[in-house]
Coordinates of C-alpha atoms and ligand atoms in Angstrom, one line a residue:
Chain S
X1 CA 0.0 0.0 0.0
X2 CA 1.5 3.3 -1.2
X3 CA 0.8 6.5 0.9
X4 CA 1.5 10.2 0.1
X5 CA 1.0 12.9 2.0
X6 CA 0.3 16.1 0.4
X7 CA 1.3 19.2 1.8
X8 CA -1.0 18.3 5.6
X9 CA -1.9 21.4 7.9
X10 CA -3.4 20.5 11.1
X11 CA -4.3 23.3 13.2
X12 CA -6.4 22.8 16.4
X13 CA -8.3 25.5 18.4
X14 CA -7.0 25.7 21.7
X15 CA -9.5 28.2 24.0
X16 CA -9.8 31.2 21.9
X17 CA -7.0 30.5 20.0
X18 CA -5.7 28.3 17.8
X19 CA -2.3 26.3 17.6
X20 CA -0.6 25.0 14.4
X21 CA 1.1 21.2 14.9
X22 CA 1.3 20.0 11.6
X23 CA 2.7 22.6 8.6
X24 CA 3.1 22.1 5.2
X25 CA 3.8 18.3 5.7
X26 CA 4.9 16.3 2.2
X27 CA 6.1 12.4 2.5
X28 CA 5.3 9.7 0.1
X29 CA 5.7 6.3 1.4
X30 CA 5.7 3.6 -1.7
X31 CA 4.4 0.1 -1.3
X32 CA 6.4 -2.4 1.1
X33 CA 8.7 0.4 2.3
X34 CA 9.7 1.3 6.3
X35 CA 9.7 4.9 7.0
X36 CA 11.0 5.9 10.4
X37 CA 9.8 9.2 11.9
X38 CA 11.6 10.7 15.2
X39 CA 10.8 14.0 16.4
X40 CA 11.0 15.7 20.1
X41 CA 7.5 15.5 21.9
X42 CA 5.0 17.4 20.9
X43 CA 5.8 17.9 17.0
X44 CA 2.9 16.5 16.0
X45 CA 3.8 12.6 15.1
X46 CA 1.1 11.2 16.6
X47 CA -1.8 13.7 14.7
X48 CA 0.1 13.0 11.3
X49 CA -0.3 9.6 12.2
X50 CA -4.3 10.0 13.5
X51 CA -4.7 11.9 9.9
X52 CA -3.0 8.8 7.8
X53 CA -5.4 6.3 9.3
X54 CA -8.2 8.8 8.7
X55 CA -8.6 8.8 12.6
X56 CA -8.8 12.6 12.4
X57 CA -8.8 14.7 9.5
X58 CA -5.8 17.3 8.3
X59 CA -6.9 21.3 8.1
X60 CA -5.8 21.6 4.5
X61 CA -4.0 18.8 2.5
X62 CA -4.3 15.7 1.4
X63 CA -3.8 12.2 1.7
X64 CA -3.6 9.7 -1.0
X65 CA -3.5 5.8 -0.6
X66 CA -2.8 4.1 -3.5
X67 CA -3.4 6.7 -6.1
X68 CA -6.7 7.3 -4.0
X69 CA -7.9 10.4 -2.1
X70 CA -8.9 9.7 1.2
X71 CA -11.8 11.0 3.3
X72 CA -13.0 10.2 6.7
X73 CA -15.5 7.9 6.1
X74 CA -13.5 5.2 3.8
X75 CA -11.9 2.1 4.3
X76 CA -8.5 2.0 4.6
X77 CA -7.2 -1.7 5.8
X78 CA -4.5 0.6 7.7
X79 CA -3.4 -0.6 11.1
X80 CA -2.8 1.3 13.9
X81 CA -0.3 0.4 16.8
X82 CA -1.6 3.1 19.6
X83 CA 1.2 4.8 21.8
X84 CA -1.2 3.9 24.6
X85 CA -1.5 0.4 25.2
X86 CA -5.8 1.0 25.0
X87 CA -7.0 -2.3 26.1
X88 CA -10.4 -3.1 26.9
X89 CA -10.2 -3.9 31.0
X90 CA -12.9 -6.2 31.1
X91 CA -11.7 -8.5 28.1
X92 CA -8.8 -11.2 28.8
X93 CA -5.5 -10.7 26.9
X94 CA -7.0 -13.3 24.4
X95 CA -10.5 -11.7 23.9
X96 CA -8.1 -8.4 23.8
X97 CA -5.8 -9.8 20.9
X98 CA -9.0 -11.3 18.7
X99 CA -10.6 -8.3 19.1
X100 CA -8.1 -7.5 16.0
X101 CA -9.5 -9.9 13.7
X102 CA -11.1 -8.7 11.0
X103 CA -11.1 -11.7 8.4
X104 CA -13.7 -14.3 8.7
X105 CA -12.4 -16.7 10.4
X106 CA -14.0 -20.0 12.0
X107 CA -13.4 -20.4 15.9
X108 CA -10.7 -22.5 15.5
X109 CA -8.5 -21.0 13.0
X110 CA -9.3 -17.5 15.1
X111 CA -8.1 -19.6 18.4
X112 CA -4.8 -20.9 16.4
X113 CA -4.3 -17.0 14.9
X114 CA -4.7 -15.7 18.9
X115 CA -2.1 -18.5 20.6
X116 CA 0.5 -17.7 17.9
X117 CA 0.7 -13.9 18.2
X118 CA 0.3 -14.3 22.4
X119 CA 3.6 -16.8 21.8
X120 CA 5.2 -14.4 19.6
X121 CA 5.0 -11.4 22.1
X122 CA 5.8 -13.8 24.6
X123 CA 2.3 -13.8 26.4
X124 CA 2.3 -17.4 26.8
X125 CA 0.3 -18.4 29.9
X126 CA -1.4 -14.9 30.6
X127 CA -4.5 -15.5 28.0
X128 CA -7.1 -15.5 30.7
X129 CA -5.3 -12.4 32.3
X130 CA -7.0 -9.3 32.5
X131 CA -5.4 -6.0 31.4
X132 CA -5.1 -4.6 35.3
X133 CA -3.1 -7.5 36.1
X134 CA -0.3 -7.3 33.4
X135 CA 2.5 -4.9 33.6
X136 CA 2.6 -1.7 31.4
X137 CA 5.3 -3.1 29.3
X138 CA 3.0 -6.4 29.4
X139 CA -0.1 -4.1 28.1
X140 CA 2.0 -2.7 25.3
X141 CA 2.6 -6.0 23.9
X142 CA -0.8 -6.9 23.5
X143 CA -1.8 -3.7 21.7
X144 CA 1.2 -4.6 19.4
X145 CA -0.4 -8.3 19.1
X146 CA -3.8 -7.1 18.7
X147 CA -2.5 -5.0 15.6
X148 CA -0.4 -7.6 14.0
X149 CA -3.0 -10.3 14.2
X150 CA -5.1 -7.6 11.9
X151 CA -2.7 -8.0 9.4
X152 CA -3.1 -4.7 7.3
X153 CA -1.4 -3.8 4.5
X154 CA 0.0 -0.7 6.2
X155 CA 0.5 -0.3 9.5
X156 CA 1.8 2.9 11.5
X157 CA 3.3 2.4 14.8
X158 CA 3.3 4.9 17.5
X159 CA 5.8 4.3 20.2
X160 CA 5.4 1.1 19.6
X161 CA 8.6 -0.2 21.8
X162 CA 8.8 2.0 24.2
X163 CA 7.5 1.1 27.2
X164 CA 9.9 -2.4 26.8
X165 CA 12.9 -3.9 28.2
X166 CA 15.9 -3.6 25.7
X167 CA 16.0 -7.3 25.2
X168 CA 11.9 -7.7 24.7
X169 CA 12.5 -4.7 22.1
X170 CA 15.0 -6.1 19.9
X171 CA 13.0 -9.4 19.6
X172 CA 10.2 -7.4 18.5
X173 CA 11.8 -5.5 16.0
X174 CA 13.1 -9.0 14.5
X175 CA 9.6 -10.2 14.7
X176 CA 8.0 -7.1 13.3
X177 CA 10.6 -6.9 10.4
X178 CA 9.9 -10.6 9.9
X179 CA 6.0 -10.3 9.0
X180 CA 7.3 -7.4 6.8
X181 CA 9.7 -9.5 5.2
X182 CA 6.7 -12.1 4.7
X183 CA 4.3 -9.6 3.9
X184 CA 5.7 -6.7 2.6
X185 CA 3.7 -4.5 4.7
X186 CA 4.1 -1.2 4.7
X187 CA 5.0 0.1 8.1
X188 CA 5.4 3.8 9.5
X189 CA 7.0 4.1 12.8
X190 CA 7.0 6.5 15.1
X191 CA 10.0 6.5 17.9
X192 CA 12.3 8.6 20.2
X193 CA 14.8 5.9 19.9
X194 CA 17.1 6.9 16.8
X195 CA 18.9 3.5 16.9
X196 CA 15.6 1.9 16.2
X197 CA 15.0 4.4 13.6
X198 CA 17.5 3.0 11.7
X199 CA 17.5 -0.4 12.9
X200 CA 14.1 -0.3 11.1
X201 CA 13.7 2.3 8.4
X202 CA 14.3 2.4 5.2
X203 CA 14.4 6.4 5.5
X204 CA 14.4 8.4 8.7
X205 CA 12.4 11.1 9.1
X206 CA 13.3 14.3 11.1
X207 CA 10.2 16.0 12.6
X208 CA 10.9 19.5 14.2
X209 CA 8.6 21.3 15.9
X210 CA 6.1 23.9 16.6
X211 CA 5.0 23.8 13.9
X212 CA 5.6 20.0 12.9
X213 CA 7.8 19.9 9.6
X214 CA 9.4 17.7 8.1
X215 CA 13.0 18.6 8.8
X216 CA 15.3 16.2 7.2
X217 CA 14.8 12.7 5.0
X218 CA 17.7 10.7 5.8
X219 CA 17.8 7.1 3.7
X220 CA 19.2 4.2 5.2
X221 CA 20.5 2.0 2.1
X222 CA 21.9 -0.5 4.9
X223 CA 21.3 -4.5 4.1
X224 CA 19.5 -6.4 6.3
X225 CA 20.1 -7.3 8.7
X226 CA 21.5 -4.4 10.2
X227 CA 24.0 -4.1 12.6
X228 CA 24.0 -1.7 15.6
X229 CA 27.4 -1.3 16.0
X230 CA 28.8 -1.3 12.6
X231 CA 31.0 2.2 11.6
X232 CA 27.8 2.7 8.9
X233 CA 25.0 2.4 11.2
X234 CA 27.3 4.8 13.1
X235 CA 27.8 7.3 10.5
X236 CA 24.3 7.7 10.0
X237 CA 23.5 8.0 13.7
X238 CA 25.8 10.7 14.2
X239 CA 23.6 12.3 11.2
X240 CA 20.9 12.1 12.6
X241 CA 21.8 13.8 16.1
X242 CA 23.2 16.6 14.6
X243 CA 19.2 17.4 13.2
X244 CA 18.7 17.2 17.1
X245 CA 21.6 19.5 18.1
X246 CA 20.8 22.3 15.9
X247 CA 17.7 22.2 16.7
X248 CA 17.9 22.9 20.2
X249 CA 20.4 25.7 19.6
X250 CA 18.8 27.5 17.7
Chain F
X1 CA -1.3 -18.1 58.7
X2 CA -2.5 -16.6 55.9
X3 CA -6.3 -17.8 56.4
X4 CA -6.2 -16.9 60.6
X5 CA -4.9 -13.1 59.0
X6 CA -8.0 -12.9 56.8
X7 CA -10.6 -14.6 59.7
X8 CA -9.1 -11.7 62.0
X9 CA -9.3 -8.7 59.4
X10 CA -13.0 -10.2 59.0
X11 CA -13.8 -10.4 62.9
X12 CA -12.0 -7.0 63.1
X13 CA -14.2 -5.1 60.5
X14 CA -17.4 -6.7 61.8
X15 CA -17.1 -5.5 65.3
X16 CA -16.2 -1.9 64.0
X17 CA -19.5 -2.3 62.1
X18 CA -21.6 -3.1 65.2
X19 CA -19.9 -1.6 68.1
X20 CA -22.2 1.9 67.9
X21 CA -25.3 0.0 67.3
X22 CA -24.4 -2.5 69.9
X23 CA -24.1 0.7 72.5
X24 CA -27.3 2.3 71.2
X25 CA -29.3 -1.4 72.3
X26 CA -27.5 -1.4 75.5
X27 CA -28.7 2.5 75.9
X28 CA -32.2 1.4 74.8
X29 CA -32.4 -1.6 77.1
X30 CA -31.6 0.9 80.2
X31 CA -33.4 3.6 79.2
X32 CA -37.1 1.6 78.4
X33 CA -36.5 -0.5 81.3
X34 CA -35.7 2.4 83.6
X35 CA -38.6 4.4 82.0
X36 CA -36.3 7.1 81.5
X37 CA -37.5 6.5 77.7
X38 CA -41.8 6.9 77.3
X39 CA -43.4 2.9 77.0
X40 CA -46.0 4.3 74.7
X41 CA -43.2 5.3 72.1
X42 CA -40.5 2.9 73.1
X43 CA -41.4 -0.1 73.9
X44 CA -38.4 -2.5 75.7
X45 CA -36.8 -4.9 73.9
X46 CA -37.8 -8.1 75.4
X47 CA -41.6 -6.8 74.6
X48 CA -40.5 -5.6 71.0
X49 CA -38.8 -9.0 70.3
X50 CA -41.6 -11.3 72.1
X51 CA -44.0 -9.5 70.1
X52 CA -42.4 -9.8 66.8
X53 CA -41.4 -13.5 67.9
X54 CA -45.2 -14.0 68.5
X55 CA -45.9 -12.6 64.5
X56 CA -43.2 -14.9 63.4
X57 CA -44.7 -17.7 64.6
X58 CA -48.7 -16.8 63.7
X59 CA -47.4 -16.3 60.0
X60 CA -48.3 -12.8 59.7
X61 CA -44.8 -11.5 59.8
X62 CA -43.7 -13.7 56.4
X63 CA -47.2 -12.4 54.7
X64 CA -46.0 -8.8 55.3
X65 CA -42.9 -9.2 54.0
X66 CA -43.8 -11.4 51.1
X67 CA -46.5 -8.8 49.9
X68 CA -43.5 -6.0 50.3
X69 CA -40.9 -7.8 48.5
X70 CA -43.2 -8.8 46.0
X71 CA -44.1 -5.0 44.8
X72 CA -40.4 -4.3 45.3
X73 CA -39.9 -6.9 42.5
X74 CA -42.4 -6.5 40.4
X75 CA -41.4 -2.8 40.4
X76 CA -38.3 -2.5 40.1
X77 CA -38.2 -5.2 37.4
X78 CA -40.5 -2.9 35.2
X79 CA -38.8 0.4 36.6
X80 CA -35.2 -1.3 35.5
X81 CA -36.4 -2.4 32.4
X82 CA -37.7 1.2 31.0
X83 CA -34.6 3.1 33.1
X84 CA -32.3 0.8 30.6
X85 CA -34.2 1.1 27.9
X86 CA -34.7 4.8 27.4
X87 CA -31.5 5.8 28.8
X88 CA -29.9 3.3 26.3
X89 CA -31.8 5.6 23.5
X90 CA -31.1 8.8 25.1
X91 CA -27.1 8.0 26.1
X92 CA -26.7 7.0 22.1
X93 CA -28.4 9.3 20.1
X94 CA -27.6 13.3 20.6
X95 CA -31.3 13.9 19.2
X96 CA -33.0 12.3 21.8
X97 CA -30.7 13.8 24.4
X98 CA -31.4 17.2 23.5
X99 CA -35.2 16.1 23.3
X100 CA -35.2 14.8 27.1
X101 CA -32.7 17.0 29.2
X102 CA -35.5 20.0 30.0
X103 CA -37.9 17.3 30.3
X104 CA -36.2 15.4 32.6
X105 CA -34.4 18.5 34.7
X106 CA -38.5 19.1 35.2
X107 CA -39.3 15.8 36.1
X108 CA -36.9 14.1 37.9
X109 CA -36.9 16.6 41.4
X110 CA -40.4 15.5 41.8
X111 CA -40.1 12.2 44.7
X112 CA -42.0 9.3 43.9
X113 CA -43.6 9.7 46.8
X114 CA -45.1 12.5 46.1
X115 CA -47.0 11.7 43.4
X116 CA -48.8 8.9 45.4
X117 CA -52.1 10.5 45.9
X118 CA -52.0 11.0 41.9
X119 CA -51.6 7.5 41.2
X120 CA -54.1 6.7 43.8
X121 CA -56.6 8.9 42.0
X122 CA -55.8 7.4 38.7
X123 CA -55.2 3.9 39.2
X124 CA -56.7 3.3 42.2
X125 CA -55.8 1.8 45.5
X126 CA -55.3 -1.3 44.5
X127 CA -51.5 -3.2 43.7
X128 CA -51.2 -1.0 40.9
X129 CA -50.9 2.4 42.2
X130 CA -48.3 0.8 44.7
X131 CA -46.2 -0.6 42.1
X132 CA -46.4 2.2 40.0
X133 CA -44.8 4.5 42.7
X134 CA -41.9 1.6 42.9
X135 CA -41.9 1.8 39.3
X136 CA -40.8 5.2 39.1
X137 CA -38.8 5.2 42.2
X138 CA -36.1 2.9 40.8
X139 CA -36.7 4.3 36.8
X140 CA -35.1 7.8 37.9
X141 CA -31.6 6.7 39.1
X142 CA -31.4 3.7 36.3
X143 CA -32.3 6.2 34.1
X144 CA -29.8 9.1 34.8
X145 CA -26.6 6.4 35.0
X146 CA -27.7 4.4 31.9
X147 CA -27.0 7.7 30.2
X148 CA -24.5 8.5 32.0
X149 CA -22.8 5.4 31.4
X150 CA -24.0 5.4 27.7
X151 CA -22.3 8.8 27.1
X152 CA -19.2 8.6 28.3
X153 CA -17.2 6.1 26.6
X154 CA -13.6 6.7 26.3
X155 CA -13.3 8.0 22.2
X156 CA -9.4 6.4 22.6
X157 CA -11.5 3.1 23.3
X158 CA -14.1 3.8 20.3
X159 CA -11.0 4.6 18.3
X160 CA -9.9 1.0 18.4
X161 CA -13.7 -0.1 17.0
X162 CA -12.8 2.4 14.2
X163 CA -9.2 1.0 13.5
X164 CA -10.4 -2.5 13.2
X165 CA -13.7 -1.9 11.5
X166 CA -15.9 -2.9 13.5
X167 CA -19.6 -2.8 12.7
X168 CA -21.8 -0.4 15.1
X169 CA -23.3 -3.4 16.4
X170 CA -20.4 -4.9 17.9
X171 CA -19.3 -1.4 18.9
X172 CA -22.3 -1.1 20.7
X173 CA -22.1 -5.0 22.4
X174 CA -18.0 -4.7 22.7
X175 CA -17.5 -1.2 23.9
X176 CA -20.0 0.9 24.5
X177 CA -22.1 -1.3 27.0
X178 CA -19.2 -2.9 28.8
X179 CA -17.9 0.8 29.4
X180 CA -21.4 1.4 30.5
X181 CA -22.0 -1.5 32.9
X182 CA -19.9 0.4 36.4
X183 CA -22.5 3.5 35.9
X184 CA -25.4 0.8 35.1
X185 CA -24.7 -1.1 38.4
X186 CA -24.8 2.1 40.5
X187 CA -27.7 2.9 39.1
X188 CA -29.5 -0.2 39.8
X189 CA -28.3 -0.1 43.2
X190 CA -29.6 3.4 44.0
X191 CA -32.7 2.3 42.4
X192 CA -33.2 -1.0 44.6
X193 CA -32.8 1.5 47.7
X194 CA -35.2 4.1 46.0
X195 CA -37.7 1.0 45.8
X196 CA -37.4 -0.1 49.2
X197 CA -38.2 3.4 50.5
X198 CA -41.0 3.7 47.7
X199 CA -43.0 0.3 48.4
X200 CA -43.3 1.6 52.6
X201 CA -43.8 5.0 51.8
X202 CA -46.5 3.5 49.2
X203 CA -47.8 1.4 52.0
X204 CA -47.8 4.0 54.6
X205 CA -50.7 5.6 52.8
X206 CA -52.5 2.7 51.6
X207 CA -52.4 -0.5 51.8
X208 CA -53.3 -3.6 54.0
X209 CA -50.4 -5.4 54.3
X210 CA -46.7 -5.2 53.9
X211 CA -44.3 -3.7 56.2
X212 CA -45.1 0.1 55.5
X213 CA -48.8 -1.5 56.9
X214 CA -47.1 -2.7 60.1
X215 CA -45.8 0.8 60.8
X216 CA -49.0 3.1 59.7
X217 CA -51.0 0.2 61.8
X218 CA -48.7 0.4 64.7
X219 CA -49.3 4.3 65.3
X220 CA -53.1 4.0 64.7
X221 CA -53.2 1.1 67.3
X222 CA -50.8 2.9 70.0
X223 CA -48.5 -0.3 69.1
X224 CA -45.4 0.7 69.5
X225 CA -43.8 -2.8 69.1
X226 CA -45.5 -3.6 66.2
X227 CA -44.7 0.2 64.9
X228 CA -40.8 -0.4 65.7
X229 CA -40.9 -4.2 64.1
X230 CA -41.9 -2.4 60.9
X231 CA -38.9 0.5 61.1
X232 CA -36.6 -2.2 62.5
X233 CA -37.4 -4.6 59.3
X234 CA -37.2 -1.6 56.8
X235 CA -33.7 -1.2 57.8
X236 CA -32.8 -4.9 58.4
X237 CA -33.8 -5.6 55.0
X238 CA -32.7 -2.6 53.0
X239 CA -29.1 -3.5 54.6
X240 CA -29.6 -7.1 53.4
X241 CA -30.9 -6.1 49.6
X242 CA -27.3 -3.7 49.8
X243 CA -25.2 -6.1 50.7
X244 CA -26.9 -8.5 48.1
X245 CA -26.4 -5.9 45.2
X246 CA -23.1 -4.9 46.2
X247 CA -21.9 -8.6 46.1
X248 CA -23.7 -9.1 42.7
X249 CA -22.1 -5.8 41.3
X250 CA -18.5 -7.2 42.6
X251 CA -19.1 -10.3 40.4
X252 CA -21.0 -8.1 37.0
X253 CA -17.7 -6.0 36.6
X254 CA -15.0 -8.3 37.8
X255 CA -12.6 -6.3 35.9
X256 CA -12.3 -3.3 38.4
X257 CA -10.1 -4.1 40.7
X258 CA -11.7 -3.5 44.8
X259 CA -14.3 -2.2 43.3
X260 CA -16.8 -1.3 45.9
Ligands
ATP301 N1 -7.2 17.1 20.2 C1 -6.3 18.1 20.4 N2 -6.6 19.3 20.7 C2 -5.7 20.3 20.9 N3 -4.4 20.1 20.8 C3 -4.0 18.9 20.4 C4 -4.9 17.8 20.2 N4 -4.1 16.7 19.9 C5 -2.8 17.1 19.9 N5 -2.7 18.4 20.2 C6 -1.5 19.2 20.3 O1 -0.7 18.9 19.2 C7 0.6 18.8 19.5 C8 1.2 17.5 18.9 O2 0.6 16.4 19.6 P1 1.0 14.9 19.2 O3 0.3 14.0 20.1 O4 0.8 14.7 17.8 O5 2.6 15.0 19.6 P2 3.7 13.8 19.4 O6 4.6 14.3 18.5 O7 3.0 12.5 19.2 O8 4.3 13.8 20.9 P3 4.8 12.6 21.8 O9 6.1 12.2 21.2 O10 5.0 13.2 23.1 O11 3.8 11.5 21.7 C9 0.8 19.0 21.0 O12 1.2 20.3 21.2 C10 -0.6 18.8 21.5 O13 -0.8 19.6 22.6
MG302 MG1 2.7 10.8 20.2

């Protein structure tokens, strides 16, 4: 699924003002491509996101998924991995997770589906847990689960590692780059950790803010798999920070 | 260990419970016995218990309370049933919100109780101007927390119905209800009081039986046993349907943690 992303304004009404977050915001995204998006808090990542999945609509602008305009109302097959976790308290993990399933499924292949994507976010044994018991980090990974088990052809992903151990992280990213390997999905992430930016991306995106513009592009022609601590992953980290640096001089 | 910790914390909580009524029979038993309390109003305990022993025992204590509990149910099934109902319509659709809030803000001061005489006059002294009282006694709180309930659902929740295209039907049966189901429960609750106070309020003023009878009978009659076995059970059940809901609320929404 290609997506583009022409020239987005989103301006809220704050009291009796108003406050611009999103300016003049142009990325096209082609079909089976990673884009990475960093940004300090508050640019406006997760509104460009809410506009892409037609969540919330842009003040002027346009988005176009494959070739077509989108409004509001039409279905998109985009996923959304929420930077809250956004469970449903009273439904198990398990009646959490299914809740993503959109195909028609019979009870058992929908069963099979849910125990595979609890194993791979390594839920196994916590299906009948509700959200209140499960640690934040624990939360997190079902949202992520919940959204994979949709299989979209796009998904965007807010934050989606954040709240997770280092180790937890890593096996996700494998596991996410993986079904995107198998799938070709196209995948939009949104994160404050720059390794992961390029760990994932096939371009990084530098958001800066107030308003949210679209800094920098920065490709990542790296094979895969990629390796943290190699001089080119280095080079283009130190690229990368340097947005950030200037930034917060000037 | 762990068990004798938990038979303590529950011996422990019970005698904080009863330690101030406990003192305030002691205080009765030596004030009616010592006459510094007047017979005529307060009668002593051994002839308030020996008299309510004695209507146990003829029957006519179970008939009252049957023909009490038995309005209470009939009214605050149908009272539950309409609350849910129309504050189901009213908490989803803005139209009929706007339609209903001057209407309601007018209505709903008005106690229950109040509008007895009316329903005597109309429906006539029989069961069904009883009910009816109970009826609207319990609708008013079910009513106001259904739409509470109804119209408050988290958006970040109804967001995740949108994302995964769900129809409005399972938005309605996955989300919106479930969401709904804490403000529901209070409702209900405050409506099962409501119809306890309704039904001897209701039979205060007209009836011939029930436990609202045992008190209105007990004044006529310069009773004051029977008068005090009637305030005595209003309490002692209105406590017991409580505790009854509260433990039946705890097991409805399992998934908040202590809830109360
Ligand atoms: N519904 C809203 N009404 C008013 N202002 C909003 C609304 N949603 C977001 N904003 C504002 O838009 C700006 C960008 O918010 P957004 O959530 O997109 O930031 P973000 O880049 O995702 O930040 P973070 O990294 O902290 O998640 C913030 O200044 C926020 O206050
Ligand atoms: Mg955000």
């Amino acid at each position: 699924m290609s997506i583009e992303i022409r020239n987005v304004k989103k301006v809220f009404p704050i009291k009796n003002s108003t406050i611009e977050v999103l300016k003049n915001v142009d990325l096209k995204i082609s079909d089976g491509e990673i884009l990475s998006i960093v940004g300090g808090s508050g640019c406006g990542k997760s509104t460009l996101l809410r506009i892409i999945s037609g969540l919330d609509n842009a003040t002027d602008g346009e988005v176009i998924i494959d070739g077509k305009k989108v409004d509001g109302s039409s279905k998109k097959d985009i996923g959304v991995v929420f930077q809250e976790p956004r469970l449903f308290p009273w439904s198990t993990v398990e009646k959490n997770i299914e809740f993503g399933i959109t195909d028609k499924l019979t009870k058992e292949e929908k069963k099979e589906r849910v125990k595979y994507y609890i194993d791979l976010v390594g839920l196994t044994g916590f299906e009948k847990a509700l959200p209140h018991q499960l640690s934040g980090g624990m939360q997190q990974r079902v949202n992520i689960a919940r959204s994979l088990i949709n299989e979209p052809k796009a998904l965007l992903l807010d934050e989606p590692f954040g709240a997770l151990d280092a180790f937890t992280k890593i096996n996700l990213q494998n596991e996410v780059l993986k079904i995107w390997e198998q799938k070709k999905t196209t995948l939009i992430i949104v994160t404050h950790d720059i390794d992961e930016a390029i760990y994932m991306g096939n371009r990084v995106v530098v958001m800066s803010s107030k308003p949210g513009v679209v800094k920098k592009e920065i490709p990542v022609e790296l094979p895969r798999k990629r390796n943290r601590t190699g001089t080119d992953f280095a080079y283009i980290r130190r690229k990368i920070y340097k947005e950030f640096f200037e930034e917060t001089e000037v | 260990m762990n068990t004798d910790f938990g038979l303590n914390k529950h011996l422990k909580s019970f005698l904080y419970a009863i330690w101030i009524p406990a003192i305030l029979v002691i205080l009765w038993t030596i004030g009616s016995n010592t006459r510094v309390l007047n017979n005529s109003i307060f009668p002593t305990p051994q002839k308030l218990f020996g008299a309510w022993y004695e209507m146990i025992i003829s029957g006519k204590y179970l008939t009252h309370v049957i023909s009490s509990f038995s309005r209470v149910i009939k009214g605050f099934f149908v009272g539950s049933i309409l609350g849910i109902t129309l504050g189901t319509i009213i908490g989803l659709f803005s139209s009929a919100k706007k339609s209903t809030v001057a209407l309601i803000g007018m209505l709903r001061p008005i106690p229950a109780i109040a509008l007895i005489p009316l329903f005597i006059l109309s429906l006539g002294i029989g069961e069904t101007s009883k009910v009816a009282v109970i009826v609207l006694g319990s609708f008013w709180p079910i009513l106001i927390n259904t739409i509470a309930g109804l119209s408050t659902t988290d958006s970040k929740l109804l967001e995740v119905g949108t994302i995964f295209d769900k129809s409005k039907r399972q938005v309605l049966f996955n989300i919106i209800f479930p969401s709904a189901a804490p403000y529901i429960f209070t409702g209900l609750r405050l409506g099962v009081s409501s119809s306890w106070t309704c039904v001897v309020a209701a039979e205060m003023i007209a009836a011939s039986s029930g436990i609202g009878y045992l008190i209105s009978y007990g004044r006529e009659m310069a009773q004051p046993a029977t008068l005090f076995i009637g305030v005595f059970s209003m309490g002692l059940y209105g406590l017991l349907i409580e505790l009854l809901v509260i433990n039946l609320q705890k097991k409805a929404i399992y998934w908040i943690p202590n809830s109360k």
